[in-house]
Amino acid sequence: MKEKTPVLQLKEEEKKSLRRNRIKLADIKNYSPDELAGLLGANISRARLLRALALFQSIPSIGPSIAKNVVVDLGYYDFQAIREQKGEELVIELEKKYGVWMDPCVEDALRCVVYHAQHLGSDKKWWDFTEERKRYRSTYGYPKDRPSKAWNEC
């Protein structure tokens, strides 16, 4: 199977550095932040961010939006950091951050991310977690303090 190419907001100098060093976007996840910073001529924070976004986008069916939620909004930069989390709790944290309830597929996607962190190399996609979410929510529901406004009402 062909590796996914992540969608990254790269600066022009970063693009040039990648070309000069013959690094494909799909390979960014394989470098340590220190190595990547040196190759890109970027600071460690920037390299860490780009690597993490590429890493989470390497999961089947996870795109740039969910990767941003995981890295930028929730603060997870690698599989080790997120593997003990629960998708049903991560979505609530995201909802509190934004002040709106998220589309249910976001919870499915977060469950998928956690699953992949625990089962490296899995080919499961976010929609494989829909029934699991439905069962969980029919049993446990949502917190009473869940935002009342939907993501699409912003």
PDB file of C-alpha atoms in Angstrom:
ATOM      1  CA  MET A   1       0.000   0.000   0.000  1.00  0.00           C
ATOM      2  CA  LYS A   2       1.284   3.458  -0.908  1.00  0.00           C
ATOM      3  CA  GLU A   3       2.084   5.725   2.035  1.00  0.00           C
ATOM      4  CA  LYS A   4      -0.185   8.720   2.510  1.00  0.00           C
ATOM      5  CA  THR A   5       1.303  12.113   1.870  1.00  0.00           C
ATOM      6  CA  PRO A   6       0.450  14.404   4.779  1.00  0.00           C
ATOM      7  CA  VAL A   7      -0.952  17.867   4.237  1.00  0.00           C
ATOM      8  CA  LEU A   8       1.365  20.311   5.988  1.00  0.00           C
ATOM      9  CA  GLN A   9       1.463  24.098   5.964  1.00  0.00           C
ATOM     10  CA  LEU A  10       5.134  24.460   5.080  1.00  0.00           C
ATOM     11  CA  LYS A  11       7.045  27.685   4.686  1.00  0.00           C
ATOM     12  CA  GLU A  12       8.787  28.198   1.366  1.00  0.00           C
ATOM     13  CA  GLU A  13      12.224  27.721   2.966  1.00  0.00           C
ATOM     14  CA  GLU A  14      11.058  24.453   4.557  1.00  0.00           C
ATOM     15  CA  LYS A  15       9.897  23.179   1.158  1.00  0.00           C
ATOM     16  CA  LYS A  16      13.259  24.069  -0.349  1.00  0.00           C
ATOM     17  CA  SER A  17      15.097  22.309   2.484  1.00  0.00           C
ATOM     18  CA  LEU A  18      13.022  19.163   1.989  1.00  0.00           C
ATOM     19  CA  ARG A  19      13.783  19.150  -1.741  1.00  0.00           C
ATOM     20  CA  ARG A  20      17.479  19.867  -1.146  1.00  0.00           C
ATOM     21  CA  ASN A  21      17.682  16.982   1.341  1.00  0.00           C
ATOM     22  CA  ARG A  22      15.519  14.697  -0.850  1.00  0.00           C
ATOM     23  CA  ILE A  23      12.969  14.159   1.897  1.00  0.00           C
ATOM     24  CA  LYS A  24       9.428  13.197   0.921  1.00  0.00           C
ATOM     25  CA  LEU A  25       6.546  14.572   2.955  1.00  0.00           C
ATOM     26  CA  ALA A  26       5.483  11.012   3.785  1.00  0.00           C
ATOM     27  CA  ASP A  27       8.882  10.445   5.426  1.00  0.00           C
ATOM     28  CA  ILE A  28       8.781  13.407   7.815  1.00  0.00           C
ATOM     29  CA  LYS A  29       7.165  11.246  10.515  1.00  0.00           C
ATOM     30  CA  ASN A  30      10.250   8.996  10.512  1.00  0.00           C
ATOM     31  CA  TYR A  31      12.647  11.712  11.674  1.00  0.00           C
ATOM     32  CA  SER A  32      13.191  12.785  15.244  1.00  0.00           C
ATOM     33  CA  PRO A  33      12.285  16.420  15.924  1.00  0.00           C
ATOM     34  CA  ASP A  34      15.998  17.197  16.403  1.00  0.00           C
ATOM     35  CA  GLU A  35      16.932  15.663  13.030  1.00  0.00           C
ATOM     36  CA  LEU A  36      14.032  17.359  11.291  1.00  0.00           C
ATOM     37  CA  ALA A  37      14.872  20.753  12.807  1.00  0.00           C
ATOM     38  CA  GLY A  38      18.404  20.472  11.448  1.00  0.00           C
ATOM     39  CA  LEU A  39      17.253  19.359   8.012  1.00  0.00           C
ATOM     40  CA  LEU A  40      14.622  22.084   7.739  1.00  0.00           C
ATOM     41  CA  GLY A  41      16.584  24.847   9.397  1.00  0.00           C
ATOM     42  CA  ALA A  42      13.620  25.217  11.768  1.00  0.00           C
ATOM     43  CA  ASN A  43      13.404  25.451  15.528  1.00  0.00           C
ATOM     44  CA  ILE A  44      12.674  22.308  17.536  1.00  0.00           C
ATOM     45  CA  SER A  45       9.077  23.366  18.291  1.00  0.00           C
ATOM     46  CA  ARG A  46       8.292  23.761  14.606  1.00  0.00           C
ATOM     47  CA  ALA A  47       9.941  20.445  13.728  1.00  0.00           C
ATOM     48  CA  ARG A  48       8.066  18.694  16.545  1.00  0.00           C
ATOM     49  CA  LEU A  49       4.763  20.110  15.281  1.00  0.00           C
ATOM     50  CA  LEU A  50       5.367  19.098  11.653  1.00  0.00           C
ATOM     51  CA  ARG A  51       6.505  15.607  12.625  1.00  0.00           C
ATOM     52  CA  ALA A  52       3.448  15.082  14.840  1.00  0.00           C
ATOM     53  CA  LEU A  53       1.005  16.309  12.190  1.00  0.00           C
ATOM     54  CA  ALA A  54       2.615  13.974   9.651  1.00  0.00           C
ATOM     55  CA  LEU A  55       2.593  11.069  12.120  1.00  0.00           C
ATOM     56  CA  PHE A  56      -1.109  11.290  12.919  1.00  0.00           C
ATOM     57  CA  GLN A  57      -2.008  11.772   9.260  1.00  0.00           C
ATOM     58  CA  SER A  58      -0.241   8.482   8.516  1.00  0.00           C
ATOM     59  CA  ILE A  59      -3.183   6.709  10.183  1.00  0.00           C
ATOM     60  CA  PRO A  60      -5.649   5.449   7.555  1.00  0.00           C
ATOM     61  CA  SER A  61      -8.609   7.861   7.176  1.00  0.00           C
ATOM     62  CA  ILE A  62      -7.123  10.538   9.466  1.00  0.00           C
ATOM     63  CA  GLY A  63      -6.592  13.830   7.687  1.00  0.00           C
ATOM     64  CA  PRO A  64      -5.145  17.218   8.530  1.00  0.00           C
ATOM     65  CA  SER A  65      -8.143  18.436  10.525  1.00  0.00           C
ATOM     66  CA  ILE A  66      -8.172  15.577  13.038  1.00  0.00           C
ATOM     67  CA  ALA A  67      -4.361  15.610  13.177  1.00  0.00           C
ATOM     68  CA  LYS A  68      -4.548  19.310  14.098  1.00  0.00           C
ATOM     69  CA  ASN A  69      -7.126  18.523  16.787  1.00  0.00           C
ATOM     70  CA  VAL A  70      -4.852  15.857  18.260  1.00  0.00           C
ATOM     71  CA  VAL A  71      -1.618  17.842  18.113  1.00  0.00           C
ATOM     72  CA  VAL A  72      -2.480  21.521  18.348  1.00  0.00           C
ATOM     73  CA  ASP A  73      -5.734  21.419  20.315  1.00  0.00           C
ATOM     74  CA  LEU A  74      -5.127  18.430  22.587  1.00  0.00           C
ATOM     75  CA  GLY A  75      -1.310  18.512  22.770  1.00  0.00           C
ATOM     76  CA  TYR A  76      -0.345  14.956  21.771  1.00  0.00           C
ATOM     77  CA  TYR A  77       2.797  14.682  19.672  1.00  0.00           C
ATOM     78  CA  ASP A  78       3.320  10.934  19.329  1.00  0.00           C
ATOM     79  CA  PHE A  79       1.626   7.581  19.705  1.00  0.00           C
ATOM     80  CA  GLN A  80       3.228   6.910  23.079  1.00  0.00           C
ATOM     81  CA  ALA A  81       1.633  10.027  24.572  1.00  0.00           C
ATOM     82  CA  ILE A  82      -1.909   9.255  23.390  1.00  0.00           C
ATOM     83  CA  ARG A  83      -2.040   5.459  23.651  1.00  0.00           C
ATOM     84  CA  GLU A  84      -3.502   5.421  27.189  1.00  0.00           C
ATOM     85  CA  GLN A  85      -6.212   7.990  26.398  1.00  0.00           C
ATOM     86  CA  LYS A  86      -9.842   7.328  25.475  1.00  0.00           C
ATOM     87  CA  GLY A  87     -11.495   8.761  22.382  1.00  0.00           C
ATOM     88  CA  GLU A  88     -14.742   9.376  24.283  1.00  0.00           C
ATOM     89  CA  GLU A  89     -12.864  11.581  26.757  1.00  0.00           C
ATOM     90  CA  LEU A  90     -10.750  13.344  24.139  1.00  0.00           C
ATOM     91  CA  VAL A  91     -13.832  14.504  22.245  1.00  0.00           C
ATOM     92  CA  ILE A  92     -15.295  15.982  25.448  1.00  0.00           C
ATOM     93  CA  GLU A  93     -12.022  17.835  26.038  1.00  0.00           C
ATOM     94  CA  LEU A  94     -12.161  19.169  22.486  1.00  0.00           C
ATOM     95  CA  GLU A  95     -15.784  20.242  22.923  1.00  0.00           C
ATOM     96  CA  LYS A  96     -14.918  22.153  26.093  1.00  0.00           C
ATOM     97  CA  LYS A  97     -12.024  23.861  24.327  1.00  0.00           C
ATOM     98  CA  TYR A  98     -14.214  25.020  21.436  1.00  0.00           C
ATOM     99  CA  GLY A  99     -17.449  25.535  23.399  1.00  0.00           C
ATOM    100  CA  VAL A 100     -19.513  23.506  20.906  1.00  0.00           C
ATOM    101  CA  TRP A 101     -20.351  19.842  20.565  1.00  0.00           C
ATOM    102  CA  MET A 102     -18.509  18.059  17.811  1.00  0.00           C
ATOM    103  CA  ASP A 103     -19.817  16.013  14.948  1.00  0.00           C
ATOM    104  CA  PRO A 104     -20.015  12.384  16.180  1.00  0.00           C
ATOM    105  CA  CYS A 105     -17.500  11.315  13.525  1.00  0.00           C
ATOM    106  CA  VAL A 106     -14.853  13.347  15.401  1.00  0.00           C
ATOM    107  CA  GLU A 107     -15.250  10.982  18.339  1.00  0.00           C
ATOM    108  CA  ASP A 108     -14.974   8.027  15.952  1.00  0.00           C
ATOM    109  CA  ALA A 109     -11.777   9.519  14.514  1.00  0.00           C
ATOM    110  CA  LEU A 110     -10.283  10.104  17.971  1.00  0.00           C
ATOM    111  CA  ARG A 111     -11.119   6.522  18.946  1.00  0.00           C
ATOM    112  CA  CYS A 112      -9.331   5.462  15.755  1.00  0.00           C
ATOM    113  CA  VAL A 113      -6.232   7.512  16.645  1.00  0.00           C
ATOM    114  CA  VAL A 114      -6.013   5.944  20.109  1.00  0.00           C
ATOM    115  CA  TYR A 115      -6.540   2.470  18.639  1.00  0.00           C
ATOM    116  CA  HIS A 116      -3.716   3.003  16.146  1.00  0.00           C
ATOM    117  CA  ALA A 117      -1.419   4.209  18.913  1.00  0.00           C
ATOM    118  CA  GLN A 118      -2.104   0.912  20.692  1.00  0.00           C
ATOM    119  CA  HIS A 119      -2.042  -1.265  17.549  1.00  0.00           C
ATOM    120  CA  LEU A 120       0.678   0.095  15.290  1.00  0.00           C
ATOM    121  CA  GLY A 121       0.208  -0.845  11.664  1.00  0.00           C
ATOM    122  CA  SER A 122      -3.537  -1.430  11.923  1.00  0.00           C
ATOM    123  CA  ASP A 123      -5.588  -0.711   8.820  1.00  0.00           C
ATOM    124  CA  LYS A 124      -8.769   0.260  10.701  1.00  0.00           C
ATOM    125  CA  LYS A 125     -10.437   3.477   9.616  1.00  0.00           C
ATOM    126  CA  TRP A 126     -12.423   5.991  11.686  1.00  0.00           C
ATOM    127  CA  TRP A 127     -15.788   4.634  10.533  1.00  0.00           C
ATOM    128  CA  ASP A 128     -14.867   1.245  11.999  1.00  0.00           C
ATOM    129  CA  PHE A 129     -15.453   2.871  15.417  1.00  0.00           C
ATOM    130  CA  THR A 130     -18.968   4.215  14.776  1.00  0.00           C
ATOM    131  CA  GLU A 131     -20.823   1.249  16.283  1.00  0.00           C
ATOM    132  CA  GLU A 132     -18.518   1.256  19.307  1.00  0.00           C
ATOM    133  CA  ARG A 133     -19.276   4.952  19.872  1.00  0.00           C
ATOM    134  CA  LYS A 134     -23.022   4.412  19.478  1.00  0.00           C
ATOM    135  CA  ARG A 135     -23.003   1.581  22.011  1.00  0.00           C
ATOM    136  CA  TYR A 136     -20.939   3.596  24.458  1.00  0.00           C
ATOM    137  CA  ARG A 137     -23.089   6.728  24.148  1.00  0.00           C
ATOM    138  CA  SER A 138     -26.368   4.796  24.462  1.00  0.00           C
ATOM    139  CA  THR A 139     -25.073   3.396  27.754  1.00  0.00           C
ATOM    140  CA  TYR A 140     -23.217   6.389  29.203  1.00  0.00           C
ATOM    141  CA  GLY A 141     -24.549   9.401  27.301  1.00  0.00           C
ATOM    142  CA  TYR A 142     -22.729  12.728  27.455  1.00  0.00           C
ATOM    143  CA  PRO A 143     -21.706  14.931  30.386  1.00  0.00           C
ATOM    144  CA  LYS A 144     -24.384  17.271  31.715  1.00  0.00           C
ATOM    145  CA  ASP A 145     -22.109  20.262  31.074  1.00  0.00           C
ATOM    146  CA  ARG A 146     -21.658  19.418  27.393  1.00  0.00           C
ATOM    147  CA  PRO A 147     -21.968  22.524  25.206  1.00  0.00           C
ATOM    148  CA  SER A 148     -25.474  22.973  23.815  1.00  0.00           C
ATOM    149  CA  LYS A 149     -24.430  24.573  20.535  1.00  0.00           C
ATOM    150  CA  ALA A 150     -23.338  22.332  17.650  1.00  0.00           C
ATOM    151  CA  TRP A 151     -20.100  22.721  15.678  1.00  0.00           C
ATOM    152  CA  ASN A 152     -22.075  23.738  12.586  1.00  0.00           C
ATOM    153  CA  GLU A 153     -23.911  26.570  14.373  1.00  0.00           C
ATOM    154  CA  CYS A 154     -20.771  28.692  14.750  1.00  0.00           C
TER     155      CYS A 154
END
